[in-house]
């Protein structure tokens, strides 16, 4: 269960009988009910080494420790997110945590993990906007890189746990992923939105998304202010 305490500004998440208190920071990806669905499906095994790639405030990685992981690396390209995640590790007195800033796998060069959690930006846009949202022209920029580089950072028997949504070209992403990985759906959700939300990220962004929809690249549904798209949590194990 995830709840927000207005008096403190903290998000509280109940994980494996423990309550995590997660602080947020300007520019760091917010925590919502989608995160709760992810926490319920993370394939963490006792003793796992875990990399939370694109960690934001660190919720997924810190929750992995509560679920039995032996160690966690929280990594993000945004130093603000790394500072926020480090603060949250201290706030919750979780010691087996490294917080590293850098581009993709560069902070963990040469290291391997049993589980890589990746909640990567994948909202399409012609030009970069929010670091925590923009995923290239068709939304696949970061996930394509993930599939290329992740096998070198997984232990034998390790896997990815990642989020995929249909504003990005999810069919292309799945085709690319299946070349290297066996995919399994862990959870499917319906994510509702108002077009004004995306225009708030970048002027005219919803019109761009709608053009992608007409081309069959992005997929979303509804009318007016009431729109929605599919969002999935997937696990991916490297093909042998």
Tab-separated table of C-alpha atoms in Angstrom:
chain	number	residue	atom	x	y	z
A	1	UNK	CA	0.000	0.000	0.000
A	2	UNK	CA	1.254	3.496	-0.881
A	3	UNK	CA	-0.020	6.669	0.765
A	4	UNK	CA	1.087	10.291	0.959
A	5	UNK	CA	1.283	12.233	4.227
A	6	UNK	CA	0.597	15.909	3.453
A	7	UNK	CA	2.019	17.098	6.768
A	8	UNK	CA	5.459	15.615	6.101
A	9	UNK	CA	5.481	15.422	2.299
A	10	UNK	CA	6.572	11.795	2.553
A	11	UNK	CA	5.190	8.858	0.601
A	12	UNK	CA	4.690	5.760	2.747
A	13	UNK	CA	4.925	2.320	1.168
A	14	UNK	CA	4.138	-0.913	2.999
A	15	UNK	CA	6.507	-3.644	1.804
A	16	UNK	CA	6.866	-7.109	3.358
A	17	UNK	CA	5.549	-5.928	6.698
A	18	UNK	CA	7.743	-2.828	6.805
A	19	UNK	CA	6.760	0.790	6.163
A	20	UNK	CA	9.172	2.733	3.982
A	21	UNK	CA	9.111	6.523	4.166
A	22	UNK	CA	10.110	7.994	0.808
A	23	UNK	CA	10.840	11.683	0.374
A	24	UNK	CA	10.602	13.337	-3.036
A	25	UNK	CA	12.516	16.226	-4.595
A	26	UNK	CA	11.913	18.734	-7.432
A	27	UNK	CA	12.565	17.154	-10.822
A	28	UNK	CA	12.536	13.589	-9.464
A	29	UNK	CA	9.895	11.266	-10.890
A	30	UNK	CA	6.805	11.207	-8.614
A	31	UNK	CA	5.484	8.047	-6.955
A	32	UNK	CA	1.928	6.956	-7.771
A	33	UNK	CA	-0.341	3.907	-7.666
A	34	UNK	CA	1.518	2.393	-10.618
A	35	UNK	CA	4.508	1.997	-8.330
A	36	UNK	CA	2.431	-0.107	-5.943
A	37	UNK	CA	1.594	-2.514	-8.754
A	38	UNK	CA	5.282	-2.809	-9.534
A	39	UNK	CA	6.207	-3.535	-5.928
A	40	UNK	CA	3.675	-6.365	-5.859
A	41	UNK	CA	5.313	-8.090	-8.854
A	42	UNK	CA	9.050	-7.543	-8.467
A	43	UNK	CA	10.788	-10.948	-8.830
A	44	UNK	CA	13.181	-10.477	-5.900
A	45	UNK	CA	14.736	-13.644	-4.450
A	46	UNK	CA	16.428	-13.891	-1.033
A	47	UNK	CA	20.082	-12.949	-1.345
A	48	UNK	CA	19.757	-11.230	-4.738
A	49	UNK	CA	22.078	-8.456	-5.821
A	50	UNK	CA	19.875	-5.754	-7.369
A	51	UNK	CA	20.462	-2.756	-9.622
A	52	UNK	CA	17.720	-0.126	-9.683
A	53	UNK	CA	18.517	1.603	-12.983
A	54	UNK	CA	16.929	5.028	-13.293
A	55	UNK	CA	16.132	4.827	-9.607
A	56	UNK	CA	14.453	8.193	-9.087
A	57	UNK	CA	13.653	8.452	-5.371
A	58	UNK	CA	14.789	4.855	-4.880
A	59	UNK	CA	11.448	3.212	-4.050
A	60	UNK	CA	11.926	0.026	-6.093
A	61	UNK	CA	15.484	-0.645	-4.993
A	62	UNK	CA	14.818	0.064	-1.312
A	63	UNK	CA	11.735	-2.151	-1.467
A	64	UNK	CA	13.893	-4.940	-2.920
A	65	UNK	CA	15.914	-4.906	0.311
A	66	UNK	CA	12.701	-5.328	2.305
A	67	UNK	CA	11.841	-8.288	0.063
A	68	UNK	CA	15.089	-10.084	0.844
A	69	UNK	CA	17.753	-8.698	-1.513
A	70	UNK	CA	21.258	-8.820	-0.051
A	71	UNK	CA	22.474	-5.605	-1.703
A	72	UNK	CA	21.137	-2.842	-3.924
A	73	UNK	CA	22.699	-0.237	-6.192
A	74	UNK	CA	20.556	2.840	-6.844
A	75	UNK	CA	21.754	4.511	-10.058
A	76	UNK	CA	20.475	7.483	-12.040
A	77	UNK	CA	21.840	9.934	-14.574
A	78	UNK	CA	20.279	12.814	-12.601
A	79	UNK	CA	22.352	13.774	-9.524
A	80	UNK	CA	19.190	15.166	-7.918
A	81	UNK	CA	17.593	11.724	-8.055
A	82	UNK	CA	20.715	10.076	-6.611
A	83	UNK	CA	20.797	12.565	-3.735
A	84	UNK	CA	17.095	11.942	-3.085
A	85	UNK	CA	17.569	8.152	-3.148
A	86	UNK	CA	20.564	8.373	-0.799
A	87	UNK	CA	18.512	10.467	1.629
A	88	UNK	CA	15.735	7.886	1.540
A	89	UNK	CA	18.143	5.031	2.248
A	90	UNK	CA	19.372	6.909	5.311
A	91	UNK	CA	15.870	7.852	6.391
A	92	UNK	CA	14.866	4.191	6.400
A	93	UNK	CA	18.160	2.997	7.936
A	94	UNK	CA	18.948	0.668	5.065
A	95	UNK	CA	22.665	0.038	4.937
A	96	UNK	CA	23.323	-2.396	2.067
A	97	UNK	CA	22.828	0.372	-0.512
A	98	UNK	CA	25.131	2.154	-2.966
A	99	UNK	CA	23.920	5.356	-4.630
A	100	UNK	CA	25.727	6.172	-7.870
A	101	UNK	CA	25.308	8.912	-10.488
A	102	UNK	CA	26.112	8.326	-14.141
A	103	UNK	CA	24.842	7.453	-17.584
A	104	UNK	CA	23.136	4.064	-17.793
A	105	UNK	CA	25.542	1.245	-16.770
A	106	UNK	CA	28.673	3.431	-16.588
A	107	UNK	CA	28.608	3.642	-12.751
A	108	UNK	CA	28.615	-0.194	-12.485
A	109	UNK	CA	31.063	-1.043	-15.264
A	110	UNK	CA	32.201	-4.662	-15.014
A	111	UNK	CA	29.612	-5.627	-12.398
A	112	UNK	CA	26.750	-8.121	-12.666
A	113	UNK	CA	23.431	-8.386	-10.833
A	114	UNK	CA	20.788	-11.024	-10.212
A	115	UNK	CA	18.014	-8.520	-10.893
A	116	UNK	CA	17.996	-5.252	-12.827
A	117	UNK	CA	14.940	-3.060	-12.252
A	118	UNK	CA	14.470	-0.460	-14.986
A	119	UNK	CA	11.777	2.214	-14.914
A	120	UNK	CA	13.117	4.226	-17.840
A	121	UNK	CA	11.705	7.343	-19.565
A	122	UNK	CA	9.690	6.458	-22.663
A	123	UNK	CA	7.371	9.336	-23.520
A	124	UNK	CA	7.945	10.243	-27.189
A	125	UNK	CA	8.904	13.759	-28.216
A	126	UNK	CA	10.744	15.399	-31.116
A	127	UNK	CA	13.079	17.237	-28.742
A	128	UNK	CA	14.180	16.479	-25.166
A	129	UNK	CA	12.018	17.830	-22.357
A	130	UNK	CA	11.944	16.375	-18.820
A	131	UNK	CA	14.878	14.081	-18.096
A	132	UNK	CA	12.547	11.738	-16.192
A	133	UNK	CA	10.044	11.497	-19.101
A	134	UNK	CA	11.584	11.854	-22.568
A	135	UNK	CA	12.314	8.613	-24.410
A	136	UNK	CA	13.301	9.809	-27.885
A	137	UNK	CA	11.216	10.401	-30.992
A	138	UNK	CA	9.220	7.158	-30.639
A	139	UNK	CA	9.812	6.471	-26.931
A	140	UNK	CA	12.159	3.525	-27.492
A	141	UNK	CA	15.534	5.283	-27.067
A	142	UNK	CA	16.427	4.075	-23.572
A	143	UNK	CA	14.824	0.651	-23.745
A	144	UNK	CA	16.717	-0.216	-26.931
A	145	UNK	CA	19.922	0.585	-25.107
A	146	UNK	CA	18.799	-1.431	-22.094
A	147	UNK	CA	18.335	-4.571	-24.184
A	148	UNK	CA	21.754	-4.158	-25.827
A	149	UNK	CA	23.720	-3.586	-22.631
A	150	UNK	CA	21.874	-5.449	-19.875
A	151	UNK	CA	23.030	-9.010	-20.765
A	152	UNK	CA	26.604	-8.036	-19.846
A	153	UNK	CA	25.406	-6.971	-16.391
A	154	UNK	CA	23.255	-9.976	-15.460
A	155	UNK	CA	24.461	-13.023	-13.571
A	156	UNK	CA	23.606	-16.480	-14.952
A	157	UNK	CA	19.918	-16.941	-14.159
A	158	UNK	CA	19.432	-13.197	-13.645
A	159	UNK	CA	16.638	-11.147	-15.193
A	160	UNK	CA	15.308	-7.701	-16.004
A	161	UNK	CA	12.137	-6.234	-14.545
A	162	UNK	CA	10.977	-3.246	-16.587
A	163	UNK	CA	7.986	-1.066	-17.397
A	164	UNK	CA	6.618	-0.675	-20.929
A	165	UNK	CA	3.791	1.635	-21.951
A	166	UNK	CA	1.896	2.098	-25.172
A	167	UNK	CA	2.669	5.780	-25.711
A	168	UNK	CA	6.019	4.460	-26.868
A	169	UNK	CA	6.279	2.155	-29.869
A	170	UNK	CA	5.760	-0.876	-27.627
A	171	UNK	CA	5.426	-3.354	-30.505
A	172	UNK	CA	8.870	-2.371	-31.793
A	173	UNK	CA	10.292	-2.637	-28.285
A	174	UNK	CA	8.886	-6.139	-27.840
A	175	UNK	CA	10.325	-7.299	-31.173
A	176	UNK	CA	13.757	-6.005	-30.204
A	177	UNK	CA	13.583	-7.467	-26.709
A	178	UNK	CA	12.612	-10.938	-27.933
A	179	UNK	CA	15.824	-11.185	-29.974
A	180	UNK	CA	17.802	-11.428	-26.732
A	181	UNK	CA	15.277	-12.222	-24.000
A	182	UNK	CA	12.387	-14.453	-23.051
A	183	UNK	CA	9.586	-12.077	-22.025
A	184	UNK	CA	6.844	-12.656	-19.488
A	185	UNK	CA	4.100	-10.220	-18.503
A	186	UNK	CA	3.927	-9.640	-14.754
A	187	UNK	CA	1.112	-7.069	-14.579
A	188	UNK	CA	-1.017	-4.983	-16.967
A	189	UNK	CA	-2.573	-1.667	-15.941
A	190	UNK	CA	-4.669	1.077	-17.461
A	191	UNK	CA	-3.046	4.498	-17.065
A	192	UNK	CA	-5.509	7.391	-17.406
A	193	UNK	CA	-4.414	10.872	-18.461
A	194	UNK	CA	-5.601	14.304	-19.529
A	195	UNK	CA	-3.924	15.690	-22.702
A	196	UNK	CA	-3.120	18.833	-20.701
A	197	UNK	CA	-0.769	16.735	-18.562
A	198	UNK	CA	1.518	16.102	-21.532
A	199	UNK	CA	1.263	19.643	-22.883
A	200	UNK	CA	2.451	20.690	-19.435
A	201	UNK	CA	5.645	18.691	-20.012
A	202	UNK	CA	6.261	20.276	-23.416
A	203	UNK	CA	4.108	22.629	-25.483
A	204	UNK	CA	2.238	20.769	-28.236
A	205	UNK	CA	3.339	17.349	-26.971
A	206	UNK	CA	-0.142	15.835	-27.016
A	207	UNK	CA	-0.601	16.766	-30.686
A	208	UNK	CA	2.686	14.996	-31.419
A	209	UNK	CA	1.507	11.904	-29.526
A	210	UNK	CA	-1.754	11.993	-31.457
A	211	UNK	CA	0.167	12.067	-34.743
A	212	UNK	CA	2.081	9.005	-33.597
A	213	UNK	CA	-1.225	7.338	-32.746
A	214	UNK	CA	-2.564	7.962	-36.252
A	215	UNK	CA	0.616	6.376	-37.649
A	216	UNK	CA	0.107	3.297	-35.464
A	217	UNK	CA	3.186	3.980	-33.341
A	218	UNK	CA	1.639	5.212	-30.088
A	219	UNK	CA	-1.555	3.608	-28.808
A	220	UNK	CA	-4.042	5.288	-26.514
A	221	UNK	CA	-7.805	5.501	-26.228
A	222	UNK	CA	-10.659	7.753	-25.101
A	223	UNK	CA	-11.847	11.251	-25.930
A	224	UNK	CA	-11.429	14.795	-24.703
A	225	UNK	CA	-9.888	14.988	-21.270
A	226	UNK	CA	-10.447	11.303	-20.570
A	227	UNK	CA	-7.739	9.247	-22.260
A	228	UNK	CA	-5.873	6.110	-21.280
A	229	UNK	CA	-3.126	3.789	-22.420
A	230	UNK	CA	-1.903	0.332	-21.446
A	231	UNK	CA	1.100	-0.036	-19.173
A	232	UNK	CA	2.824	-3.336	-18.434
A	233	UNK	CA	5.407	-4.685	-16.030
A	234	UNK	CA	7.529	-7.319	-17.774
A	235	UNK	CA	10.286	-9.697	-16.787
A	236	UNK	CA	13.007	-10.587	-19.292
A	237	UNK	CA	15.474	-13.454	-18.980
A	238	UNK	CA	18.382	-13.653	-21.475
A	239	UNK	CA	18.037	-16.362	-24.093
A	240	UNK	CA	20.499	-19.220	-23.694
